[in-house]
Every structure is written in structure tokens, then in C-alpha cells.
Short mmCIF file of C-alpha atoms in Angstrom, two decimals:
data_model
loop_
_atom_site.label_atom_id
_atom_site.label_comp_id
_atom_site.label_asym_id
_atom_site.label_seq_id
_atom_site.Cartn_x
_atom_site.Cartn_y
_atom_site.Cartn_z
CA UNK P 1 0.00 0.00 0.00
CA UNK P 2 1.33 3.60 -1.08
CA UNK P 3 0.44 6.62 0.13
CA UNK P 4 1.23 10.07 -1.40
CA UNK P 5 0.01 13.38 -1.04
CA UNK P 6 0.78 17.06 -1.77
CA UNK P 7 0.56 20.36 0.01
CA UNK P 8 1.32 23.86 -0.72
CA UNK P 9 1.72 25.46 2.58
CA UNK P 10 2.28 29.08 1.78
CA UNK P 11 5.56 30.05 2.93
CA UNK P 12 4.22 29.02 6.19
CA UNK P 13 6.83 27.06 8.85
CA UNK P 14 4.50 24.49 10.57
CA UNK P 15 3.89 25.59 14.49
CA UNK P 16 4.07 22.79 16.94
CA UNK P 17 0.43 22.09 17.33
CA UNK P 18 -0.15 21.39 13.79
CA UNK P 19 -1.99 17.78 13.05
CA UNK P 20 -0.94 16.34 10.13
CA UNK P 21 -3.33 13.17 11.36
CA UNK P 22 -6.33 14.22 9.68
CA UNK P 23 -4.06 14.79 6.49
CA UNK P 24 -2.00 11.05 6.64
CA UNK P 25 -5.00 8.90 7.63
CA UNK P 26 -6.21 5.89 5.60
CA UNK P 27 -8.74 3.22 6.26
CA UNK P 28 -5.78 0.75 6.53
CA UNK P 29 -2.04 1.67 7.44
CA UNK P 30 0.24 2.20 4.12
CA UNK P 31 3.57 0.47 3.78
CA UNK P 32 5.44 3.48 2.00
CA UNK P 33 4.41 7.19 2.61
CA UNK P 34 5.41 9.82 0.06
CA UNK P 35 5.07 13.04 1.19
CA UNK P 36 5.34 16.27 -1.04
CA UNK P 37 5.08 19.99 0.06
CA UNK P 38 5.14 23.28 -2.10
CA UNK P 39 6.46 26.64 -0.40
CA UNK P 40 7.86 25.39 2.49
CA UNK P 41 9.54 28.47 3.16
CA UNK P 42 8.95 32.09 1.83
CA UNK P 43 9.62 32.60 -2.11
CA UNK P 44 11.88 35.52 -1.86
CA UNK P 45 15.06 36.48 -2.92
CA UNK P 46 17.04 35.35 -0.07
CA UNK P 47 15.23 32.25 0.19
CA UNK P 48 15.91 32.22 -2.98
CA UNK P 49 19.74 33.11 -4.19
CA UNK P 50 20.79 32.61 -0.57
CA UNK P 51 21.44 29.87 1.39
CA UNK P 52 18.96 26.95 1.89
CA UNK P 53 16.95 27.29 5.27
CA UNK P 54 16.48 23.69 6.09
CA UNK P 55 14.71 24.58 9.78
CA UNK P 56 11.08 24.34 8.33
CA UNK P 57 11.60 21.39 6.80
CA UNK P 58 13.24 19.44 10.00
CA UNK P 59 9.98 20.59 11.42
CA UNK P 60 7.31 19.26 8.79
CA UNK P 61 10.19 16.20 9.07
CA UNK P 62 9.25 16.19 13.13
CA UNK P 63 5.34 16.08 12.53
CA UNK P 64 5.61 13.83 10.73
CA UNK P 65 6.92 11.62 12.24
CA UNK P 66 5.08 12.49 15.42
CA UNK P 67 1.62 11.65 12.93
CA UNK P 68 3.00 8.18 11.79
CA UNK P 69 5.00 6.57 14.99
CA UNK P 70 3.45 8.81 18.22
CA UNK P 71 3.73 11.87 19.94
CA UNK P 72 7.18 11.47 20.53
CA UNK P 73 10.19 9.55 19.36
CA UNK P 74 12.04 6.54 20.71
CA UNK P 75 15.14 8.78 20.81
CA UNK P 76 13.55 11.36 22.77
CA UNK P 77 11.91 8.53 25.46
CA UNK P 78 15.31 7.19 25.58
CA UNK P 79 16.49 10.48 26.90
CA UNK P 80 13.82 10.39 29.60
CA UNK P 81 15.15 7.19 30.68
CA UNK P 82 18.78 7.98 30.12
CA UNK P 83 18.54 11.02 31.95
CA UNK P 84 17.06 9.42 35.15
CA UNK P 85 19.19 6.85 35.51
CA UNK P 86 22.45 9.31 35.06
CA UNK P 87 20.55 11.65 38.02
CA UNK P 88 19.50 8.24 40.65
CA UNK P 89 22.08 5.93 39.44
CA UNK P 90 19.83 3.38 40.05
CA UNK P 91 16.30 1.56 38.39
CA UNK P 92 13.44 3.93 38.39
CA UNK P 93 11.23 3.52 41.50
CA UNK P 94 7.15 2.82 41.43
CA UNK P 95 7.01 6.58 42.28
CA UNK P 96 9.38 7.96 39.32
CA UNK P 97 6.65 6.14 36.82
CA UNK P 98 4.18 7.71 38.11
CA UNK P 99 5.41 10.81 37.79
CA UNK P 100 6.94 10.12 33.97
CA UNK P 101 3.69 8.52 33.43
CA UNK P 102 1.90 12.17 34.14
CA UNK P 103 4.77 13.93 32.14
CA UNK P 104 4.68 11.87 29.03
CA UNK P 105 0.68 10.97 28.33
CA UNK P 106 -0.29 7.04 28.71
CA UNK P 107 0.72 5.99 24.83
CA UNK P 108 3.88 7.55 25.50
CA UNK P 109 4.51 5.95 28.64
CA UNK P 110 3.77 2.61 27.78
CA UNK P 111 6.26 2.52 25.15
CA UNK P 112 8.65 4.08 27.65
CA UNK P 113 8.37 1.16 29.49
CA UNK P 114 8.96 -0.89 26.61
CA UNK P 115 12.08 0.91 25.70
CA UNK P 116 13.16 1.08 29.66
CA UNK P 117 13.02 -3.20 29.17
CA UNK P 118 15.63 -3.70 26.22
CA UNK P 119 18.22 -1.15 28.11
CA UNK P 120 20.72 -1.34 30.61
CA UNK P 121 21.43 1.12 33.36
CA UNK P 122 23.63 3.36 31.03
CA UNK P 123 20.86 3.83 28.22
CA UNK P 124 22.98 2.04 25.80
CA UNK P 125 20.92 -1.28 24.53
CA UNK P 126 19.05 -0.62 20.95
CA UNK P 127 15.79 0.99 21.32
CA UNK P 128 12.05 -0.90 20.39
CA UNK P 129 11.98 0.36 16.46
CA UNK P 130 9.31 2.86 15.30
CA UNK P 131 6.68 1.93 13.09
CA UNK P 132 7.86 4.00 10.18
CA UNK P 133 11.39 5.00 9.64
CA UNK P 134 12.38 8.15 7.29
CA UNK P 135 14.09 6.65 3.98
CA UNK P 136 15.17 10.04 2.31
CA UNK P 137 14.06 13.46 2.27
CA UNK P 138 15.44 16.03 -0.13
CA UNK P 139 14.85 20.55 -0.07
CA UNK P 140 15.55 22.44 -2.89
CA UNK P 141 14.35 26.10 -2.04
CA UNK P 142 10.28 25.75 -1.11
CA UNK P 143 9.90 22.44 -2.71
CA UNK P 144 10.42 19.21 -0.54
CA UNK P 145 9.95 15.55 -0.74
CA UNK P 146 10.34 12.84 1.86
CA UNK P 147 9.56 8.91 2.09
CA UNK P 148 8.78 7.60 4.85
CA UNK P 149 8.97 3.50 5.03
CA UNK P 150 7.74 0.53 7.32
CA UNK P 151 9.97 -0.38 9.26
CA UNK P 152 10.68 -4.23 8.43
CA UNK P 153 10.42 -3.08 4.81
CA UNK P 154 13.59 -0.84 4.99
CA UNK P 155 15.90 -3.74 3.74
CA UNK P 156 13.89 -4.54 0.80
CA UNK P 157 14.69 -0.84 -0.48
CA UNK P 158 17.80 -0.33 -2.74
CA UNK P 159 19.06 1.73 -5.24
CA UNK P 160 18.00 4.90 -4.48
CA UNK P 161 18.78 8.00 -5.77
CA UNK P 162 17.81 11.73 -6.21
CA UNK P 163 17.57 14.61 -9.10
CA UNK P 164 16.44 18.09 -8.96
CA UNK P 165 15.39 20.31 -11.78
CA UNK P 166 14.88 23.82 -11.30
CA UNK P 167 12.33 25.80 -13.34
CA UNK P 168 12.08 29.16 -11.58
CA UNK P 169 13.78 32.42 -12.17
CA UNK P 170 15.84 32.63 -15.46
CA UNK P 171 14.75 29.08 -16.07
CA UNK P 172 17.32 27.38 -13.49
CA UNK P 173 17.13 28.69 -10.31
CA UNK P 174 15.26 26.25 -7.69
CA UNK P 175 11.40 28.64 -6.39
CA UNK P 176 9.90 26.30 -8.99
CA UNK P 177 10.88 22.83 -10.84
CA UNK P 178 10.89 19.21 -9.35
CA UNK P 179 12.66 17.21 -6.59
CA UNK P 180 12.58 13.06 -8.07
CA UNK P 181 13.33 10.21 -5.62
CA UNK P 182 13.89 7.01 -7.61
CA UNK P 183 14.14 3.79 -5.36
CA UNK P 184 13.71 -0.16 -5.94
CA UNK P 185 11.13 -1.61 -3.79
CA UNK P 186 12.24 -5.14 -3.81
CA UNK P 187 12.71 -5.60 -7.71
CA UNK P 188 10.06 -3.20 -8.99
CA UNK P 189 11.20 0.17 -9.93
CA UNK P 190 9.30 3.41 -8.46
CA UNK P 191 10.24 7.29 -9.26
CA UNK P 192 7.85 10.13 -7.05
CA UNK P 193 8.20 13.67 -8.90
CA UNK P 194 7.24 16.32 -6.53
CA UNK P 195 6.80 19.37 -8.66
CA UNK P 196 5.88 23.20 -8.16
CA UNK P 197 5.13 24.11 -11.72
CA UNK P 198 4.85 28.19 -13.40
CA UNK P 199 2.08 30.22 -11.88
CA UNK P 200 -0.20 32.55 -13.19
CA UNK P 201 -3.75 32.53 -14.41
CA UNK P 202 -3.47 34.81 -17.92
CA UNK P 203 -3.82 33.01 -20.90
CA UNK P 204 -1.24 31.12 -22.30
CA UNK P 205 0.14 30.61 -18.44
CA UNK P 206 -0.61 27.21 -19.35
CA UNK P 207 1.98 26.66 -21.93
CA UNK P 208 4.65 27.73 -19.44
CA UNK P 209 3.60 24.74 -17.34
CA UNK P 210 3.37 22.55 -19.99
CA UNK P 211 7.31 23.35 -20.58
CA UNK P 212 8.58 22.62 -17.19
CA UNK P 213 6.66 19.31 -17.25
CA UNK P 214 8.95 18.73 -20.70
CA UNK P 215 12.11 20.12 -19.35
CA UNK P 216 11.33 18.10 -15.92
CA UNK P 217 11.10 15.22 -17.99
CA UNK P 218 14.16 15.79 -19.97
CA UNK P 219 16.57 17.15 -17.53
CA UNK P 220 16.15 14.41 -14.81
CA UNK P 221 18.78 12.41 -14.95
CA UNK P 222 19.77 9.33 -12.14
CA UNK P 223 23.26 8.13 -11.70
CA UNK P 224 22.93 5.08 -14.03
CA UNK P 225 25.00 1.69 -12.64
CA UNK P 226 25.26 -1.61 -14.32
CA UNK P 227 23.91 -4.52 -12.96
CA UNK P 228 25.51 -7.47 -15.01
CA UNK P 229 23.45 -7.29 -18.13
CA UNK P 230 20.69 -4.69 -16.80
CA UNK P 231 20.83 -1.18 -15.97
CA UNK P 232 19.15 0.63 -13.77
CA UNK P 233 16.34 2.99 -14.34
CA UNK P 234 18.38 6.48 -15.56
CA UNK P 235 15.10 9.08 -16.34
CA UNK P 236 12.00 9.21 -14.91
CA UNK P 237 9.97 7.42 -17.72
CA UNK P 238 12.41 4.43 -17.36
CA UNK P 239 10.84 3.41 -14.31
CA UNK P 240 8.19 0.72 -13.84
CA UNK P 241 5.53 2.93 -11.72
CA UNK P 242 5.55 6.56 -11.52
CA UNK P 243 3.74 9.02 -9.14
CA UNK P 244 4.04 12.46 -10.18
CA UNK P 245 2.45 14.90 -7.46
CA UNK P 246 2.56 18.74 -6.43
CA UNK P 247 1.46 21.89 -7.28
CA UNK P 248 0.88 22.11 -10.94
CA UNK P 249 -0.93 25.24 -10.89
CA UNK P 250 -2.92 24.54 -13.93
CA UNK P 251 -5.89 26.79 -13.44
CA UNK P 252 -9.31 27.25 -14.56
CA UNK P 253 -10.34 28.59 -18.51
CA UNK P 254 -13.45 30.41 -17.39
CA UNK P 255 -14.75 33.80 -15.87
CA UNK P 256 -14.78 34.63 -12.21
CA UNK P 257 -18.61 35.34 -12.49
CA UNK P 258 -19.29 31.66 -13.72
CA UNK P 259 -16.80 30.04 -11.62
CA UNK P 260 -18.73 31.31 -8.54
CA UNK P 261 -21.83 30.41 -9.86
CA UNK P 262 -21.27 26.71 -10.38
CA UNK P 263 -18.94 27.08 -7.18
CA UNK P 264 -22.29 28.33 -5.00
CA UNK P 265 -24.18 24.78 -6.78
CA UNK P 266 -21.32 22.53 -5.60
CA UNK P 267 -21.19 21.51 -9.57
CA UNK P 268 -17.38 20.08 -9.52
CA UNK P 269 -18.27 18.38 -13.10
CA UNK P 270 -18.93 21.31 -14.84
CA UNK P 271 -16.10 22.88 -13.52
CA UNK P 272 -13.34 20.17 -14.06
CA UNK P 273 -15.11 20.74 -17.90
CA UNK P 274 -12.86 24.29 -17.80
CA UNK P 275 -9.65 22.59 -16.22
CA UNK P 276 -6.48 23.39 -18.18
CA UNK P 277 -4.50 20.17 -16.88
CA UNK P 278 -7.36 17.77 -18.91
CA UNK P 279 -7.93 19.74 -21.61
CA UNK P 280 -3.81 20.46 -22.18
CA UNK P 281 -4.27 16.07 -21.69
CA UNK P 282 -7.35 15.52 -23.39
CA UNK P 283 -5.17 17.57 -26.57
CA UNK P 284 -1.96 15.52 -26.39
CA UNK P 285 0.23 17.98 -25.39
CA UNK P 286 1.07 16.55 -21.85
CA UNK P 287 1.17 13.88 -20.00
CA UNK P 288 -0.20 11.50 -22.33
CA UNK P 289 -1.04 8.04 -21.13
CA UNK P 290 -0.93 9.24 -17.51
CA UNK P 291 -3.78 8.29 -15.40
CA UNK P 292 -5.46 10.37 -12.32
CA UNK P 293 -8.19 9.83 -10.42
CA UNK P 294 -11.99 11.07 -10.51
CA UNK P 295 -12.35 14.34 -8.80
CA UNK P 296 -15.22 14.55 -6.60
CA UNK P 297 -14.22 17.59 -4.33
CA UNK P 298 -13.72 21.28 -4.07
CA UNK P 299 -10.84 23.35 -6.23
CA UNK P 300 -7.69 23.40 -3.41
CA UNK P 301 -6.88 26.93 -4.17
CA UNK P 302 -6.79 29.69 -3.26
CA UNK P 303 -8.65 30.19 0.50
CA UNK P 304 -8.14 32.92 2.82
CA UNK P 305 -5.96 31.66 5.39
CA UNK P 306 -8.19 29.73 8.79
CA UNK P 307 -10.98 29.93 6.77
CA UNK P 308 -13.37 27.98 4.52
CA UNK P 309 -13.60 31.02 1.94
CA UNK P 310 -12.39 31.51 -1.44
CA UNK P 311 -10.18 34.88 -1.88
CA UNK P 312 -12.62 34.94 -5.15
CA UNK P 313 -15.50 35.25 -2.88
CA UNK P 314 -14.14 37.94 -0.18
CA UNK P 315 -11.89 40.08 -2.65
CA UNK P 316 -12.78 42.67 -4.53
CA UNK P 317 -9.65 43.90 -5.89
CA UNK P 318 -8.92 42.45 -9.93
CA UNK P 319 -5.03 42.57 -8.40
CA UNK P 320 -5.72 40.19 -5.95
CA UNK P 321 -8.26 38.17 -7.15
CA UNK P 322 -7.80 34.44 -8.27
CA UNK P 323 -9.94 32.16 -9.59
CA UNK P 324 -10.17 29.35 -7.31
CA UNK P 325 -8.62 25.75 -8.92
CA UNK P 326 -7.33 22.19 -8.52
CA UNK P 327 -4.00 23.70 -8.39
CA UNK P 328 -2.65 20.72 -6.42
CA UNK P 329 -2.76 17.36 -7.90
CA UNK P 330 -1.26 13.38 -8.02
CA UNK P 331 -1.07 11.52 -11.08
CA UNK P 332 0.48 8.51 -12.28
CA UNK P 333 2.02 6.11 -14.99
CA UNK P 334 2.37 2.23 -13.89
CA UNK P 335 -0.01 -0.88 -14.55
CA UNK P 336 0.94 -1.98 -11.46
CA UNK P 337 -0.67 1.13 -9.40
CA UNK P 338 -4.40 0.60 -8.36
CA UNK P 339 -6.00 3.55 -6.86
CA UNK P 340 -7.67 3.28 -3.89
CA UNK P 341 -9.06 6.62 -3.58
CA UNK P 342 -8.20 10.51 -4.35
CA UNK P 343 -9.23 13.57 -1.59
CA UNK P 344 -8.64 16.80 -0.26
CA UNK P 345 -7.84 17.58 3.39
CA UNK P 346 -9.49 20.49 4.81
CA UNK P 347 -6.63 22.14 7.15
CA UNK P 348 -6.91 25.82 7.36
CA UNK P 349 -3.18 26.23 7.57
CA UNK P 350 -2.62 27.43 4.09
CA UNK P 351 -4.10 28.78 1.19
CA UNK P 352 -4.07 25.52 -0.50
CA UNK P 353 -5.58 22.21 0.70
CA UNK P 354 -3.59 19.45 1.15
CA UNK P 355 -4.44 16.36 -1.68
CA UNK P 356 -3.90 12.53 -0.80
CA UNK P 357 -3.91 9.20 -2.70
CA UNK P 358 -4.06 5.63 -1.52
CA UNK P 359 -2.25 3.00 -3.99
CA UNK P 360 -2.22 -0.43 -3.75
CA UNK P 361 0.49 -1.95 -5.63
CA UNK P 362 1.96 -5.09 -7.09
CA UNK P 363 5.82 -5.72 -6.73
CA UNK P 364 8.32 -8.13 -8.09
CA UNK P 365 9.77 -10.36 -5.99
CA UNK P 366 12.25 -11.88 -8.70
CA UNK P 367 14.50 -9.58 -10.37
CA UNK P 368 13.20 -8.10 -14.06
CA UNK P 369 14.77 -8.94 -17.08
CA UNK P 370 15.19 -4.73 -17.51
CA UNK P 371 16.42 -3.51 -14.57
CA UNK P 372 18.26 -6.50 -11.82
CA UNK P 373 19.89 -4.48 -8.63
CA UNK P 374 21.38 -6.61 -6.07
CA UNK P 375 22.18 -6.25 -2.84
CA UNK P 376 26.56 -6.08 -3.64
CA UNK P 377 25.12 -2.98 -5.47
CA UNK P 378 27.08 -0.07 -4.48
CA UNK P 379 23.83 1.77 -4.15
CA UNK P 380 22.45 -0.62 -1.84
CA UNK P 381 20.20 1.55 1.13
CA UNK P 382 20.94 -0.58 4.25
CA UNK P 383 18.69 -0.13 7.10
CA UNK P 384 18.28 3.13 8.97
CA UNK P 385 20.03 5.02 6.34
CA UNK P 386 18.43 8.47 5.31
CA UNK P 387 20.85 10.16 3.86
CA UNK P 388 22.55 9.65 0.18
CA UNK P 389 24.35 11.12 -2.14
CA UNK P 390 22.04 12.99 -4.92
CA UNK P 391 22.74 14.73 -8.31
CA UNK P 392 20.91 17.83 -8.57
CA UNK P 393 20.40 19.17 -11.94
CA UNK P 394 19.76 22.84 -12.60
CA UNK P 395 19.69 23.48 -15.82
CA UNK P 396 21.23 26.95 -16.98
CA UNK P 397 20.67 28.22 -20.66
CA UNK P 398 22.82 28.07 -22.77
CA UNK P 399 22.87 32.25 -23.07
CA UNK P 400 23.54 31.97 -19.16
CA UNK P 401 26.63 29.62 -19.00
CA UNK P 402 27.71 26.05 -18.68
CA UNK P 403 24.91 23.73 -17.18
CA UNK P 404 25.51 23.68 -13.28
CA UNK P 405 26.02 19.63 -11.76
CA UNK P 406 26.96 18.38 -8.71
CA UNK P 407 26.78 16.64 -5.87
CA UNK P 408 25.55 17.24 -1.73
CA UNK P 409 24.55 15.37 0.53
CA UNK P 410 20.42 14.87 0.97
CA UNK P 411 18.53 15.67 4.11
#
């Protein structure tokens, strides 16, 4: 089971409070979450052209986290116990877990306990595993993407790797393009694009974010190593099963009067009728052959922030106004993806609405005659590891210079 979803958060950093819960539920746990976010810091020059603030991100990272394994982590209940046993130098009296009981919450406590039985006085056995452990997670300016794997299916990952294309100012720099994770789950291939495509709602917008989906498409490029007689996948098409989410921004080809007319009758059909992102599909001039889901709620942008209200419907300035759309969106290339279901989440935190997706997928557990990584692989992810080397591609014209590539380490 796969779960992916988008959100556009603004520009926002998330406060401490925030529950993603409502956001990452499913009727039935998923086995690998993919997790995309827009605008995860302020689009400004600094953010920009300076240097990359990663401290929003550690804290969606944290909330995460928190949403999919508890309140708090092992690490942090192994500091509680730790840290008591460094101050009494002896086991924890009935009394002391009473009091850490109060401190911590009862589901917190109880897997203190656990963790307090597979440790010795010092604090230095291995801790009880979490349910979910973080695989990779990679920023490039606002745009991030994490994945987030079950625990005992950590050692059936390998050979993954990461690209970034930027699309944003002077058609390089990194306030719009796409982050790609490509990974082998078991011996089926999977890449997840997370991409914040050109705004604007003025005509021919459209065709701007029909070109970064073609340069995206182009540009990304994974380190390509040879498996005996096989390769593995080197561009996002190679791959076996594809998930391409974010915000797209493809907007709406009608009025403002008639949106809010069929907006006031709930009349989503009609609507999706005047959505650029099918008809630029339905016309062959992207993403052809790429499935998505039925629609059957509310355009996710643009609200006025904590409340239910389109700007459309409050604003009266032409400067300000935008036509509310399905802005954010998850599609997807692969016969073996099976959609469960497609929704919105309906946090106030933004001016978009988060988007989710339930997959259920079919993997290989014998290698493919196309693509046969091993675990001798130099790219092999052993367990706990969530941090690799990644190639990040931004592409400079060739008016501007030499293309720019090279190598950091992913966070």
C-alpha cells in the first residue's frame, strides 16, 4: 500500500500544534508514505539566491513523524530514561513512573516502558523500532519531498537516488521545478516527482507549465550503474511505476462570475469541464497516457488563510483576485498502481488544501529482465540510512553559462 500526497503550505513554517493526522489517515495503514510539500519556506530572494533554510523542513520532518510513529520519538523517550538513571544511578522507583507517566501521556509511557526493558542502566541497549522509519528526504528552495517506510520493509529498499530540476527564475534557479526520488522496492522500480510548476492565471500561463513538465522530464537524470546485463532505471519514464504529485498550478479557462456560480451549486463536473490540466491532456500535449483519479471535491486553491472562503468570494480587488482551482494534484504512470481513492484535506493552515492518494500496488519479488539491482550494489540503502548522495540538476541556458552539476549530501 502507497500513500502520497501534496501540500502547498504558503511560505508558512508548521507551528508545533499542527496535526498532520487528519491529512495522513487511511482506512488501513500504508507500507510506504510519500510526502510532497510546495512553499515550504517564503519565495523571496534570499530564500531564494541565498542559502537553503532547512529549519522548516526538519519541522514538517518532526510532525511527521510524530503523525505516523506517536507523539514522541524513541530517541527522545530514551532520553527520559537515560537522563534518570544518570541523576538516581539506580532503576526507576514505582514513584518515578508515576510521575513520567503524568509527564509523558499514557501511549507515550507505555512505550517508555517498553524501551526502559531492552536497556541497561547506562541507556545504551538498541531501542524498540518505530513503526515507520524516514528513507530520504530532499529541499531544494520551497519544494520538498520525503519517504517515509515501514519499518521491516527498509531492507527490501535499494538503489535509491535523487535529481532536482529547477524551473524558476531565469529558467534554473530552484522557487519552482521538481525534486525526483527514484528507489527499488524489492525488484520493482518506483520514481515520485514532486513538482511546483509556473504560476499565473493569464492566458497562455498554461503553456509555461506545460514546458517545465517537458524540461522536468528531460533534464532528470539518475546516476545510471550496471547490474551485469541490466541497468538501472536512468530518467523518470524508465521506471516501472511513476507518481508524479505537487502543485501544478494549472488553473481554470473560465470567468470569475461563472466560476462562482457553479462554485455556489457545488457543480465540480462542470467545472473540471474548464480545467487546463485535462484539456492540455485531453489535446496531447502533456502527460499522455498518464492516469489520475476522478475528482469529486472542491478546487484546493486559493482560501483565505483559517478559513473555509475563497479569496474569489471575499476580494474585490482584480489585483488580488484568483480564480479558485485544482492547483494541487497526483497523477500517475504504472499498470501496477491501483487507486484506492483521491481527496482533499481540509486544514486551514494554508491557502491551499492538502491532496492525498491511496495506492495499492503489485511488486516483483524476482528480479526483471530490464532492470536486476542486487544487494553487492554499491547503491544498496541498508537499514536506517536516510541520507545519500544525490545529483541535482539545474539546468542553466545556454545564453547563461555552462549547465551547473553536482553533488551534496540529501537531508
Amino acid at each position: 500500500r502507497l500513500f502520497v500526497g501534496t501540500w502547498n503550505v504558503g511560505g508558512k513554517s508548521p507551528h508545533d500544534g499542527l496535526n498532520l493526522k487528519d491529512w495522513l489517515r487511511s482506512p488501513s495503514p500504508s507500507d510506504v508514505y510519500v510526502l510532497g510539500f510546495q512553499e515550504i519556506v517564503p519565495l523571496n530572494a534570499g530564500n531564494v539566491l541565498g542559502p537553503e533554510d532547512s529549519g522548516p523542513a526538519t519541522k514538517w520532518l518532526s510532525l511527521i513523524r510524530q503523525a505516523l510513529n506517536g507523539t514522541k520519538s524513541d530517541e527522545e523517550l530514551c532520553q527520559y530514561y537515560a537522563a534518570a538513571v544518570e541523576h538516581k544511578k539506580q532503576r526507576l522507583s514505582f514513584s518515578d513512573l508515576i510521575s513520567i507517566e503524568d509527564e509523558l501521556g499514557r501511549e507515550d509511557f507505555q512505550r517508555f516502558v517498553a524501551l526502559n526493558s531492552n536497556m541497561g542502566d547506562d541507556g545504551s541497549k538498541n531501542p524498540t523500532k518505530p513503526r515507520y522509519r524516514l528513507m530520504v528526504s530532499k529541499q531544494m528552495v520551497g519544494i520538498f519531498l520525503c519517504v517515509w517506510v515501514r519499518a521491516d520493509l527498509n531492507e527490501h529498499i535499494s538503489n535509491l537516488k535523487v535529481s532536482c530540476v529547477g524551473r524558476g527564475i531565469m529558467g534554473y534557479l530552484g522557487n519552482k521545478g521538481s525534486i525526483s526520488i527514484s528507489m527499488t522496492i524489492y525488484q520493482t522500480t518506483f520514481c515520485f516527482v514532486c513538482t511546483h510548476l509556473a504560476s499565473g492565471e493569464k492566458e497562455g500561463d498554461e503553456v509555461r507549465r506545460n514546458s517545465d513538465v517537458c524540461e522536468i522530464l528531460k533534464k532528470t537524470r539518475f546516476n545510471n550503474h550496471s547490474y551485469g546485463d541490466s541497468l538501472s532505471p536512468e530518467t523518470i519514464l524508465d521506471h516501472d511505476n511513476i507518481v508524479w504529485l505537487g502543485d501544478l498550478n494549472y488553473r481554470l479557462a473560465t470567468t470569475h462570475v461563472e466560476t462562482c456560480e457553479l462554485l455556489e451549486r457545488n457543480d465540480w463536473e462542470a467545472l473540471l469541464e474548464k480545467d487546463q490540466l485535462k484539456l492540455e491532456q485531453k489535446a496531447g500535449r502533456i502527460f499522455s497516457g498518464w492516469e489520475e483519479g476522478s475528482i469529486h471535491f472542491a478546487p484546493t486553491y486559493k482560501y483565505l488563510i483559517d478559513s473555509d472562503y475563497y479569496v474569489a468570494q471575499a476580494c474585490k480587488s482584480k489585483d488580488k483576485l484568483r480564480i479558485p482551482a485544482w492547483c494541487d494534484r497526483i497523477l500517475w504512470k504504472g499498470e501496477a498502481l491501483k487507486q484506492q481513492w483521491y481527496i482533499r484535506g481540509e486544514s486551514k493552515f494554508s491557502d491551499h488544501r492538502p491532496v492525498s492518494s491511496s495506492f495499492v500496488v503489485n511488486v516483483r519479488a524476482k528480479p526483471s529482465s530490464r532492470f536486476c539491482p542486487t544487494k553487492s550494489s554499491p547503491s544498496t540503502i541498508l537499514p536506517g540510512v536516510a541520507k545519500i548522495q544525490a545529483e541535482e540538476l539545474l539546468v542553466i541556458p545556454a545564453t547563461a553559462g555552462p549547465r551547473l552539476s553536482f553533488c551534496r549530501p540529501v537531508h
